[in-house]
PDB file of C-alpha atoms in Angstrom:
ATOM      1  CA  GLY A   8      21.463  11.786  -5.590  1.00  0.00           C
ATOM      2  CA  ALA A   9      18.210  13.497  -4.668  1.00  0.00           C
ATOM      3  CA  GLY A  10      16.361  11.979  -1.779  1.00  0.00           C
ATOM      4  CA  VAL A  11      13.046  12.899  -0.238  1.00  0.00           C
ATOM      5  CA  SER A  12      12.976  16.550   0.755  1.00  0.00           C
ATOM      6  CA  GLN A  13      10.613  18.308   3.129  1.00  0.00           C
ATOM      7  CA  SER A  14       9.993  21.933   3.886  1.00  0.00           C
ATOM      8  CA  PRO A  15      10.056  23.754   6.120  1.00  0.00           C
ATOM      9  CA  ARG A  16      12.374  21.825   8.399  1.00  0.00           C
ATOM     10  CA  TYR A  17      11.042  23.671  11.435  1.00  0.00           C
ATOM     11  CA  LYS A  18       7.727  25.387  11.943  1.00  0.00           C
ATOM     12  CA  VAL A  19       6.444  27.235  14.967  1.00  0.00           C
ATOM     13  CA  ALA A  20       2.737  27.980  14.928  1.00  0.00           C
ATOM     14  CA  LYS A  21       0.501  29.679  17.390  1.00  0.00           C
ATOM     15  CA  ARG A  22      -2.447  27.637  18.527  1.00  0.00           C
ATOM     16  CA  GLY A  23      -5.269  28.067  16.062  1.00  0.00           C
ATOM     17  CA  GLN A  24      -3.091  28.846  13.056  1.00  0.00           C
ATOM     18  CA  ASP A  25      -3.167  26.784   9.870  1.00  0.00           C
ATOM     19  CA  VAL A  26       0.055  25.193   8.616  1.00  0.00           C
ATOM     20  CA  ALA A  27       1.119  23.524   5.372  1.00  0.00           C
ATOM     21  CA  LEU A  28       3.963  21.039   5.192  1.00  0.00           C
ATOM     22  CA  ARG A  29       5.514  20.111   1.859  1.00  0.00           C
ATOM     23  CA  CYS A  30       7.052  16.865   0.669  1.00  0.00           C
ATOM     24  CA  ASP A  31       9.050  16.298  -2.514  1.00  0.00           C
ATOM     25  CA  PRO A  32       9.401  12.548  -3.045  1.00  0.00           C
ATOM     26  CA  ILE A  33      12.131  10.828  -4.984  1.00  0.00           C
ATOM     27  CA  SER A  34      11.505  11.336  -8.694  1.00  0.00           C
ATOM     28  CA  GLY A  35       9.469   8.506 -10.152  1.00  0.00           C
ATOM     29  CA  HIS A  36       8.254   7.158  -6.834  1.00  0.00           C
ATOM     30  CA  VAL A  37       4.531   6.503  -7.089  1.00  0.00           C
ATOM     31  CA  SER A  38       3.814   5.702  -3.438  1.00  0.00           C
ATOM     32  CA  LEU A  39       3.941   8.448  -0.825  1.00  0.00           C
ATOM     33  CA  PHE A  40       3.332   8.180   2.901  1.00  0.00           C
ATOM     34  CA  TRP A  41       2.979  10.657   5.745  1.00  0.00           C
ATOM     35  CA  TYR A  42       3.835   9.712   9.320  1.00  0.00           C
ATOM     36  CA  GLN A  43       3.670  11.602  12.610  1.00  0.00           C
ATOM     37  CA  GLN A  44       6.423  11.068  15.170  1.00  0.00           C
ATOM     38  CA  ALA A  45       5.871  12.307  18.707  1.00  0.00           C
ATOM     39  CA  LEU A  46       8.887  12.869  20.931  1.00  0.00           C
ATOM     40  CA  GLY A  47      10.413   9.583  22.032  1.00  0.00           C
ATOM     41  CA  GLN A  48       7.992   7.500  19.983  1.00  0.00           C
ATOM     42  CA  GLY A  49       8.041   5.609  16.730  1.00  0.00           C
ATOM     43  CA  PRO A  50       6.465   7.125  13.637  1.00  0.00           C
ATOM     44  CA  GLU A  51       2.729   6.586  13.249  1.00  0.00           C
ATOM     45  CA  PHE A  52       1.016   6.293   9.892  1.00  0.00           C
ATOM     46  CA  LEU A  53      -1.191   9.157   8.762  1.00  0.00           C
ATOM     47  CA  THR A  54      -2.014   8.688   5.100  1.00  0.00           C
ATOM     48  CA  TYR A  55      -0.942   7.019   1.842  1.00  0.00           C
ATOM     49  CA  PHE A  56      -1.026   8.069  -1.807  1.00  0.00           C
ATOM     50  CA  GLN A  57      -0.533   6.063  -4.929  1.00  0.00           C
ATOM     51  CA  ASN A  58       0.179   8.676  -7.579  1.00  0.00           C
ATOM     52  CA  GLU A  59      -2.511  11.326  -7.014  1.00  0.00           C
ATOM     53  CA  ALA A  60      -5.006   8.972  -5.391  1.00  0.00           C
ATOM     54  CA  GLN A  61      -5.266   9.022  -1.609  1.00  0.00           C
ATOM     55  CA  LEU A  62      -5.882   5.342  -0.938  1.00  0.00           C
ATOM     56  CA  ASP A  63      -5.718   5.349   2.840  1.00  0.00           C
ATOM     57  CA  LYS A  64      -6.277   8.194   5.256  1.00  0.00           C
ATOM     58  CA  SER A  65      -7.190   6.072   8.230  1.00  0.00           C
ATOM     59  CA  GLY A  66      -4.370   7.474  10.364  1.00  0.00           C
ATOM     60  CA  LEU A  67      -5.354  11.131  10.139  1.00  0.00           C
ATOM     61  CA  PRO A  68      -6.210  12.041  13.749  1.00  0.00           C
ATOM     62  CA  SER A  69      -9.006  14.484  13.016  1.00  0.00           C
ATOM     63  CA  ASP A  70     -10.745  16.357  10.241  1.00  0.00           C
ATOM     64  CA  ARG A  71      -8.333  19.218  10.853  1.00  0.00           C
ATOM     65  CA  PHE A  72      -5.716  17.186   8.972  1.00  0.00           C
ATOM     66  CA  PHE A  73      -5.826  17.149   5.199  1.00  0.00           C
ATOM     67  CA  ALA A  74      -3.339  15.862   2.636  1.00  0.00           C
ATOM     68  CA  GLU A  75      -3.154  16.184  -1.119  1.00  0.00           C
ATOM     69  CA  ARG A  76      -0.958  15.181  -4.014  1.00  0.00           C
ATOM     70  CA  PRO A  77      -2.703  16.714  -7.012  1.00  0.00           C
ATOM     71  CA  GLU A  78      -0.197  15.848  -9.727  1.00  0.00           C
ATOM     72  CA  GLY A  79       1.148  12.650  -8.289  1.00  0.00           C
ATOM     73  CA  SER A  80       4.482  14.096  -7.204  1.00  0.00           C
ATOM     74  CA  VAL A  81       4.704  16.825  -4.550  1.00  0.00           C
ATOM     75  CA  SER A  82       2.430  16.364  -1.557  1.00  0.00           C
ATOM     76  CA  THR A  83       1.182  18.812   1.050  1.00  0.00           C
ATOM     77  CA  LEU A  84      -0.046  17.997   4.530  1.00  0.00           C
ATOM     78  CA  LYS A  85      -2.255  20.732   5.907  1.00  0.00           C
ATOM     79  CA  ILE A  86      -3.282  21.115   9.511  1.00  0.00           C
ATOM     80  CA  GLN A  87      -6.046  23.557  10.283  1.00  0.00           C
ATOM     81  CA  ARG A  88      -6.555  25.295  13.619  1.00  0.00           C
ATOM     82  CA  THR A  89      -3.439  23.742  15.128  1.00  0.00           C
ATOM     83  CA  GLN A  90      -3.545  22.456  18.670  1.00  0.00           C
ATOM     84  CA  GLN A  91      -0.705  21.777  21.095  1.00  0.00           C
ATOM     85  CA  GLU A  92      -1.127  18.034  20.665  1.00  0.00           C
ATOM     86  CA  ASP A  93      -0.224  18.465  17.002  1.00  0.00           C
ATOM     87  CA  SER A  94       3.366  19.238  18.020  1.00  0.00           C
ATOM     88  CA  ALA A  95       5.476  16.478  16.502  1.00  0.00           C
ATOM     89  CA  VAL A  96       7.828  15.666  13.661  1.00  0.00           C
ATOM     90  CA  TYR A  97       5.999  14.976  10.415  1.00  0.00           C
ATOM     91  CA  LEU A  98       7.817  12.534   8.182  1.00  0.00           C
ATOM     92  CA  CYS A  99       7.234  11.933   4.521  1.00  0.00           C
ATOM     93  CA  ALA A 100       8.350   8.749   2.770  1.00  0.00           C
ATOM     94  CA  SER A 101       8.225   7.518  -0.800  1.00  0.00           C
ATOM     95  CA  SER A 102       8.497   4.159  -2.463  1.00  0.00           C
ATOM     96  CA  PHE A 103       8.701   3.206  -6.113  1.00  0.00           C
ATOM     97  CA  PRO A 104       6.449   0.210  -6.749  1.00  0.00           C
ATOM     98  CA  THR A 105       2.743   0.563  -7.285  1.00  0.00           C
ATOM     99  CA  SER A 106       2.087  -2.581  -5.319  1.00  0.00           C
ATOM    100  CA  GLY A 107       3.940  -4.837  -2.992  1.00  0.00           C
ATOM    101  CA  VAL A 108       5.828  -4.079   0.135  1.00  0.00           C
ATOM    102  CA  TYR A 109       9.123  -2.375  -0.427  1.00  0.00           C
ATOM    103  CA  GLU A 110      11.379  -0.160   1.582  1.00  0.00           C
ATOM    104  CA  GLN A 111      10.274   3.391   2.047  1.00  0.00           C
ATOM    105  CA  TYR A 112      12.724   6.265   1.784  1.00  0.00           C
ATOM    106  CA  PHE A 113      12.196   8.959   4.362  1.00  0.00           C
ATOM    107  CA  GLY A 114      12.734  12.681   4.309  1.00  0.00           C
ATOM    108  CA  PRO A 115      14.329  14.640   7.169  1.00  0.00           C
ATOM    109  CA  GLY A 116      10.948  15.605   8.585  1.00  0.00           C
ATOM    110  CA  THR A 117       9.294  18.850   9.593  1.00  0.00           C
ATOM    111  CA  ARG A 118       9.345  19.598  13.288  1.00  0.00           C
ATOM    112  CA  LEU A 119       6.122  21.386  14.189  1.00  0.00           C
ATOM    113  CA  THR A 120       5.855  23.192  17.496  1.00  0.00           C
ATOM    114  CA  VAL A 121       2.487  24.648  18.452  1.00  0.00           C
ATOM    115  CA  THR A 122       2.660  27.297  21.156  1.00  0.00           C
TER     116      THR A 122
ATOM    117  CA  ALA B  18      -4.008  -6.558  15.496  1.00  0.00           C
ATOM    118  CA  GLN B  19      -0.505  -5.911  14.295  1.00  0.00           C
ATOM    119  CA  LYS B  20       2.025  -4.657  16.805  1.00  0.00           C
ATOM    120  CA  VAL B  21       5.765  -4.234  17.138  1.00  0.00           C
ATOM    121  CA  THR B  22       7.477  -4.283  20.519  1.00  0.00           C
ATOM    122  CA  GLN B  23      10.970  -3.033  21.198  1.00  0.00           C
ATOM    123  CA  ALA B  24      11.316  -3.610  24.908  1.00  0.00           C
ATOM    124  CA  GLN B  25      14.764  -2.040  25.212  1.00  0.00           C
ATOM    125  CA  THR B  26      14.298   1.696  25.524  1.00  0.00           C
ATOM    126  CA  GLU B  27      17.974   2.566  25.760  1.00  0.00           C
ATOM    127  CA  ILE B  28      21.212   0.602  25.620  1.00  0.00           C
ATOM    128  CA  SER B  29      24.700   1.867  26.377  1.00  0.00           C
ATOM    129  CA  VAL B  30      27.785  -0.042  25.347  1.00  0.00           C
ATOM    130  CA  VAL B  31      31.472   0.673  25.149  1.00  0.00           C
ATOM    131  CA  GLU B  32      33.022   0.860  21.711  1.00  0.00           C
ATOM    132  CA  LYS B  33      33.932  -2.522  20.197  1.00  0.00           C
ATOM    133  CA  GLU B  34      31.341  -4.382  22.232  1.00  0.00           C
ATOM    134  CA  ASP B  35      28.681  -6.414  20.442  1.00  0.00           C
ATOM    135  CA  VAL B  36      25.076  -5.391  21.001  1.00  0.00           C
ATOM    136  CA  THR B  37      21.736  -6.967  20.094  1.00  0.00           C
ATOM    137  CA  LEU B  38      18.539  -4.995  19.644  1.00  0.00           C
ATOM    138  CA  ASP B  39      15.351  -6.975  20.155  1.00  0.00           C
ATOM    139  CA  CYS B  40      12.175  -6.792  18.103  1.00  0.00           C
ATOM    140  CA  VAL B  41       9.023  -8.828  18.688  1.00  0.00           C
ATOM    141  CA  TYR B  42       6.033  -8.525  16.406  1.00  0.00           C
ATOM    142  CA  GLU B  43       2.402  -9.600  16.309  1.00  0.00           C
ATOM    143  CA  THR B  44       0.428 -10.247  13.171  1.00  0.00           C
ATOM    144  CA  ARG B  45      -2.387 -12.479  11.981  1.00  0.00           C
ATOM    145  CA  ASP B  46      -1.128 -12.521   8.424  1.00  0.00           C
ATOM    146  CA  THR B  47       1.014 -15.255   6.928  1.00  0.00           C
ATOM    147  CA  THR B  48       2.525 -12.780   4.459  1.00  0.00           C
ATOM    148  CA  TYR B  49       4.240  -9.783   5.952  1.00  0.00           C
ATOM    149  CA  TYR B  50       7.472  -7.825   5.842  1.00  0.00           C
ATOM    150  CA  LEU B  51       9.821  -6.656   8.564  1.00  0.00           C
ATOM    151  CA  PHE B  52      12.236  -3.747   8.421  1.00  0.00           C
ATOM    152  CA  TRP B  53      14.940  -2.099  10.462  1.00  0.00           C
ATOM    153  CA  TYR B  54      15.678   1.617  10.213  1.00  0.00           C
ATOM    154  CA  LYS B  55      18.319   3.795  11.846  1.00  0.00           C
ATOM    155  CA  GLN B  56      17.493   7.323  12.974  1.00  0.00           C
ATOM    156  CA  PRO B  57      20.641   9.336  13.721  1.00  0.00           C
ATOM    157  CA  PRO B  58      20.465  12.688  15.533  1.00  0.00           C
ATOM    158  CA  SER B  59      19.811  14.417  12.209  1.00  0.00           C
ATOM    159  CA  GLY B  60      16.376  12.783  12.275  1.00  0.00           C
ATOM    160  CA  GLU B  61      16.222  11.106   8.874  1.00  0.00           C
ATOM    161  CA  LEU B  62      15.244   7.435   8.961  1.00  0.00           C
ATOM    162  CA  VAL B  63      17.796   5.321   7.117  1.00  0.00           C
ATOM    163  CA  PHE B  64      16.743   1.959   5.679  1.00  0.00           C
ATOM    164  CA  LEU B  65      18.853  -0.983   6.846  1.00  0.00           C
ATOM    165  CA  ILE B  66      17.084  -4.188   5.868  1.00  0.00           C
ATOM    166  CA  ARG B  67      13.838  -5.729   4.598  1.00  0.00           C
ATOM    167  CA  ARG B  68      12.838  -9.306   5.299  1.00  0.00           C
ATOM    168  CA  ASN B  69       9.714 -11.148   4.116  1.00  0.00           C
ATOM    169  CA  SER B  70       7.882 -13.726   6.176  1.00  0.00           C
ATOM    170  CA  PHE B  71       8.904 -16.607   3.919  1.00  0.00           C
ATOM    171  CA  ASP B  72      12.614 -16.020   4.241  1.00  0.00           C
ATOM    172  CA  GLU B  73      13.994 -17.057   7.611  1.00  0.00           C
ATOM    173  CA  GLN B  74      17.603 -17.024   6.567  1.00  0.00           C
ATOM    174  CA  ASN B  75      19.782 -14.899   8.751  1.00  0.00           C
ATOM    175  CA  GLU B  76      21.567 -12.085   7.003  1.00  0.00           C
ATOM    176  CA  ILE B  77      24.927 -10.466   7.557  1.00  0.00           C
ATOM    177  CA  SER B  78      26.049  -7.169   6.130  1.00  0.00           C
ATOM    178  CA  GLY B  79      29.430  -6.069   7.370  1.00  0.00           C
ATOM    179  CA  ARG B  80      29.155  -5.536  11.117  1.00  0.00           C
ATOM    180  CA  TYR B  81      25.371  -5.900  11.014  1.00  0.00           C
ATOM    181  CA  SER B  82      23.447  -9.153  11.255  1.00  0.00           C
ATOM    182  CA  TRP B  83      19.804 -10.018  11.602  1.00  0.00           C
ATOM    183  CA  ASN B  84      18.150 -13.062  13.144  1.00  0.00           C
ATOM    184  CA  PHE B  85      14.567 -13.757  12.035  1.00  0.00           C
ATOM    185  CA  GLN B  86      12.668 -16.446  13.941  1.00  0.00           C
ATOM    186  CA  LYS B  87       9.013 -16.966  13.065  1.00  0.00           C
ATOM    187  CA  SER B  88       8.562 -19.434  15.925  1.00  0.00           C
ATOM    188  CA  THR B  89       9.137 -16.662  18.440  1.00  0.00           C
ATOM    189  CA  SER B  90       7.918 -13.783  16.224  1.00  0.00           C
ATOM    190  CA  SER B  91      11.245 -12.034  16.604  1.00  0.00           C
ATOM    191  CA  PHE B  92      13.527 -10.143  14.266  1.00  0.00           C
ATOM    192  CA  ASN B  93      16.627  -9.185  16.231  1.00  0.00           C
ATOM    193  CA  PHE B  94      19.482  -6.987  15.072  1.00  0.00           C
ATOM    194  CA  THR B  95      23.087  -7.399  16.156  1.00  0.00           C
ATOM    195  CA  ILE B  96      25.908  -4.932  15.708  1.00  0.00           C
ATOM    196  CA  THR B  97      29.333  -6.487  16.049  1.00  0.00           C
ATOM    197  CA  ALA B  98      32.269  -4.427  17.273  1.00  0.00           C
ATOM    198  CA  SER B  99      30.133  -1.340  17.800  1.00  0.00           C
ATOM    199  CA  GLN B 100      31.439   2.099  16.881  1.00  0.00           C
ATOM    200  CA  VAL B 101      30.547   5.567  18.100  1.00  0.00           C
ATOM    201  CA  VAL B 102      28.942   6.268  14.713  1.00  0.00           C
ATOM    202  CA  ASP B 103      26.416   3.537  15.460  1.00  0.00           C
ATOM    203  CA  SER B 104      24.868   5.754  18.120  1.00  0.00           C
ATOM    204  CA  ALA B 105      21.284   6.371  17.014  1.00  0.00           C
ATOM    205  CA  VAL B 106      17.718   5.300  17.585  1.00  0.00           C
ATOM    206  CA  TYR B 107      16.875   2.053  15.830  1.00  0.00           C
ATOM    207  CA  PHE B 108      13.347   1.197  14.763  1.00  0.00           C
ATOM    208  CA  CYS B 109      11.829  -2.122  13.824  1.00  0.00           C
ATOM    209  CA  ALA B 110       8.745  -1.982  11.572  1.00  0.00           C
ATOM    210  CA  LEU B 111       6.112  -4.365  10.232  1.00  0.00           C
ATOM    211  CA  SER B 112       4.091  -4.142   7.034  1.00  0.00           C
ATOM    212  CA  GLU B 113       1.093  -6.283   6.159  1.00  0.00           C
ATOM    213  CA  GLY B 114       0.578  -4.789   2.742  1.00  0.00           C
ATOM    214  CA  TYR B 115      -0.987  -7.803   1.164  1.00  0.00           C
ATOM    215  CA  THR B 116      -3.920  -7.615   3.553  1.00  0.00           C
ATOM    216  CA  SER B 117      -4.354  -3.908   4.028  1.00  0.00           C
ATOM    217  CA  GLY B 118      -3.370  -2.928   0.515  1.00  0.00           C
ATOM    218  CA  THR B 119      -1.724   0.119   1.971  1.00  0.00           C
ATOM    219  CA  TYR B 120       1.814  -1.095   2.618  1.00  0.00           C
ATOM    220  CA  LYS B 121       2.028   1.243   5.595  1.00  0.00           C
ATOM    221  CA  TYR B 122       4.516   0.532   8.348  1.00  0.00           C
ATOM    222  CA  ILE B 123       3.744  -0.219  11.972  1.00  0.00           C
ATOM    223  CA  PHE B 124       6.762   0.928  13.971  1.00  0.00           C
ATOM    224  CA  GLY B 125       8.033  -0.061  17.365  1.00  0.00           C
ATOM    225  CA  THR B 126       8.904   2.617  19.888  1.00  0.00           C
ATOM    226  CA  GLY B 127      12.588   2.376  19.055  1.00  0.00           C
ATOM    227  CA  THR B 128      15.768   1.556  20.950  1.00  0.00           C
ATOM    228  CA  ARG B 129      18.272   4.324  21.618  1.00  0.00           C
ATOM    229  CA  LEU B 130      21.801   2.975  21.301  1.00  0.00           C
ATOM    230  CA  LYS B 131      24.668   4.903  22.842  1.00  0.00           C
ATOM    231  CA  VAL B 132      28.151   3.745  21.989  1.00  0.00           C
ATOM    232  CA  LEU B 133      30.752   5.240  24.304  1.00  0.00           C
ATOM    233  CA  ALA B 134      34.319   5.804  23.208  1.00  0.00           C
TER     234      ALA B 134
END
């Protein structure tokens, strides 16, 4: 069955470049989450969508980070003017219910390296 | 504030040994959910279990078992008769969705389990 997919799996960016990371959630899942996982750490919440509405972006570390989900399915996380501290694995997760706490299904992540 | 602590950074065991991974959480909410995920070398987080704050029954699934104790704010995970394929990083997570309305997870720092043949 189709799980959460993310692309690209690996991205190397020069400092100052803009990057766009894509997430395809499980079909029919209305909730979508982005997390950032630094090396040796647990994932940290970035932002949350319910359908196309971004309901929580409290975890975005700076205004260089921007996420969208215009049609309520595919989501893109964009990082402008990348910095070395942005190097991490970016994980996308989706969940079916519109409310309530249920398990999230994670994609394989995009490993971003900023040089 | 909510917090999840996994004090064991890395554990090594020999195959067939039992191993327990500890998880201690902090929350002000009376309604919350706890999760365990496995992250193998491939990197994808794999869901193992969800437990709500009103259900303190222990659960067993094959070689896996979970012990939830609200009195000590702990949600520990035991693997019986460990196998090499159990080698991974294991994360405990907390969600206070009913308060925040976001249903986001707060993760611990993970425990790396190495099972030696």
